[in-house]
Amino acid sequence: MESFRREFVAWISRDRRTRLARLRAMSEGLEDGVAADPDRYLRQTSTEAERLNGMVGDLFELSRLHAGTPTLFRSRKSLYDLIGDALAGADPLAREHGVRLVGDWIEPVPVEGTARR
């Protein structure tokens, strides 16, 4: 279990470092005035910062789960909205790799749970 934990922490560290490097590169491109599409860079920077913030929150939640004190808030939300949000978040990376994500077959069925989880 300890080996798994160390591997997990190493993976998270590499992932965060990669995302931070991307943020740094985009902000430097904006500062230097070399960004081909500054508005796009600003949107991507904001999106990436929000994603990193969410990941840090997930790590805190993981710590709470490990300690036996999770904070899960159940709510009702449309399955269509949940999947739409997930597809929108993954779409830029998918497009970079030539993948087209489609979710137009999903019904707006209400579900109850913790939306982020």
GROMACS .gro file of C-alpha atoms in nm:
model
  117
    1MET     CA    1   0.000   0.000   0.000
    2GLU     CA    2   0.287   0.235   0.080
    3SER     CA    3   0.438   0.170  -0.263
    4PHE     CA    4   0.105   0.253  -0.427
    5ARG     CA    5   0.080   0.575  -0.226
    6ARG     CA    6   0.430   0.684  -0.328
    7GLU     CA    7   0.360   0.608  -0.694
    8PHE     CA    8   0.032   0.801  -0.673
    9VAL     CA    9   0.200   1.106  -0.515
   10ALA     CA   10   0.474   1.096  -0.782
   11TRP     CA   11   0.213   1.082  -1.059
   12ILE     CA   12   0.020   1.374  -0.909
   13SER     CA   13   0.340   1.576  -0.873
   14ARG     CA   14   0.437   1.520  -1.238
   15ASP     CA   15   0.087   1.605  -1.356
   16ARG     CA   16   0.076   1.929  -1.154
   17ARG     CA   17   0.421   2.030  -1.270
   18THR     CA   18   0.319   1.977  -1.634
   19ARG     CA   19   0.005   2.185  -1.590
   20LEU     CA   20   0.195   2.461  -1.411
   21ALA     CA   21   0.454   2.468  -1.690
   22ARG     CA   22   0.173   2.507  -1.942
   23LEU     CA   23   0.024   2.794  -1.741
   24ARG     CA   24   0.364   2.959  -1.715
   25ALA     CA   25   0.424   2.928  -2.090
   26MET     CA   26   0.084   3.077  -2.173
   27SER     CA   27   0.128   3.367  -1.931
   28GLU     CA   28   0.478   3.438  -2.065
   29GLY     CA   29   0.341   3.434  -2.419
   30LEU     CA   30   0.084   3.692  -2.314
   31GLU     CA   31   0.342   3.906  -2.133
   32ASP     CA   32   0.584   3.898  -2.427
   33GLY     CA   33   0.307   3.975  -2.676
   34VAL     CA   34   0.380   3.666  -2.887
   35ALA     CA   35   0.046   3.491  -2.829
   36ALA     CA   36  -0.126   3.446  -3.165
   37ASP     CA   37  -0.470   3.465  -3.001
   38PRO     CA   38  -0.446   3.644  -2.662
   39ASP     CA   39  -0.814   3.593  -2.578
   40ARG     CA   40  -0.776   3.218  -2.627
   41TYR     CA   41  -0.466   3.215  -2.408
   42LEU     CA   42  -0.653   3.402  -2.134
   43ARG     CA   43  -0.944   3.156  -2.148
   44GLN     CA   44  -0.710   2.857  -2.141
   45THR     CA   45  -0.512   3.005  -1.852
   46SER     CA   46  -0.830   3.060  -1.654
   47THR     CA   47  -0.962   2.712  -1.733
   48GLU     CA   48  -0.632   2.549  -1.641
   49ALA     CA   49  -0.610   2.745  -1.313
   50GLU     CA   50  -0.962   2.634  -1.221
   51ARG     CA   51  -0.874   2.275  -1.307
   52LEU     CA   52  -0.564   2.289  -1.087
   53ASN     CA   53  -0.768   2.441  -0.805
   54GLY     CA   54  -1.015   2.155  -0.834
   55MET     CA   55  -0.736   1.899  -0.828
   56VAL     CA   56  -0.590   2.049  -0.512
   57GLY     CA   57  -0.939   2.036  -0.359
   58ASP     CA   58  -0.959   1.670  -0.459
   59LEU     CA   59  -0.632   1.601  -0.279
   60PHE     CA   60  -0.769   1.763   0.037
   61GLU     CA   61  -1.084   1.553   0.001
   62LEU     CA   62  -0.870   1.243  -0.040
   63SER     CA   63  -0.693   1.331   0.286
   64ARG     CA   64  -1.030   1.371   0.457
   65LEU     CA   65  -1.146   1.034   0.323
   66HIS     CA   66  -0.828   0.872   0.449
   67ALA     CA   67  -0.885   1.031   0.790
   68GLY     CA   68  -1.247   0.915   0.790
   69THR     CA   69  -1.397   1.264   0.776
   70PRO     CA   70  -1.530   1.312   0.420
   71THR     CA   71  -1.742   1.613   0.330
   72LEU     CA   72  -1.984   1.492   0.065
   73PHE     CA   73  -2.284   1.708  -0.018
   74ARG     CA   74  -2.558   1.538  -0.213
   75SER     CA   75  -2.763   1.735  -0.461
   76ARG     CA   76  -2.984   1.683  -0.766
   77LYS     CA   77  -2.847   1.758  -1.109
   78SER     CA   78  -2.920   1.663  -1.466
   79LEU     CA   79  -2.712   1.375  -1.600
   80TYR     CA   80  -2.701   1.568  -1.927
   81ASP     CA   81  -2.535   1.865  -1.752
   82LEU     CA   82  -2.286   1.647  -1.565
   83ILE     CA   83  -2.170   1.468  -1.877
   84GLY     CA   84  -2.175   1.791  -2.079
   85ASP     CA   85  -1.944   1.953  -1.823
   86ALA     CA   86  -1.709   1.654  -1.831
   87LEU     CA   87  -1.697   1.656  -2.212
   88ALA     CA   88  -1.635   2.031  -2.222
   89GLY     CA   89  -1.345   1.992  -1.979
   90ALA     CA   90  -1.184   1.714  -2.180
   91ASP     CA   91  -1.256   1.854  -2.526
   92PRO     CA   92  -0.943   2.074  -2.570
   93LEU     CA   93  -0.709   1.784  -2.494
   94ALA     CA   94  -0.914   1.545  -2.707
   95ARG     CA   95  -0.899   1.785  -3.005
   96GLU     CA   96  -0.522   1.816  -2.968
   97HIS     CA   97  -0.504   1.441  -3.023
   98GLY     CA   98  -0.757   1.431  -3.306
   99VAL     CA   99  -1.037   1.287  -3.095
  100ARG     CA  100  -1.394   1.415  -3.123
  101LEU     CA  101  -1.606   1.380  -2.809
  102VAL     CA  102  -1.982   1.346  -2.862
  103GLY     CA  103  -2.255   1.339  -2.598
  104ASP     CA  104  -2.572   1.432  -2.785
  105TRP     CA  105  -2.744   1.101  -2.703
  106ILE     CA  106  -2.764   1.170  -2.328
  107GLU     CA  107  -3.106   1.222  -2.174
  108PRO     CA  108  -3.164   1.502  -1.917
  109VAL     CA  109  -3.237   1.250  -1.641
  110PRO     CA  110  -3.210   1.387  -1.286
  111VAL     CA  111  -2.952   1.214  -1.066
  112GLU     CA  112  -2.867   1.261  -0.702
  113GLY     CA  113  -2.516   1.255  -0.567
  114THR     CA  114  -2.205   1.459  -0.520
  115ALA     CA  115  -2.158   1.634  -0.855
  116ARG     CA  116  -1.778   1.659  -0.848
  117ARG     CA  117  -1.740   1.298  -0.742
   0.00000   0.00000   0.00000
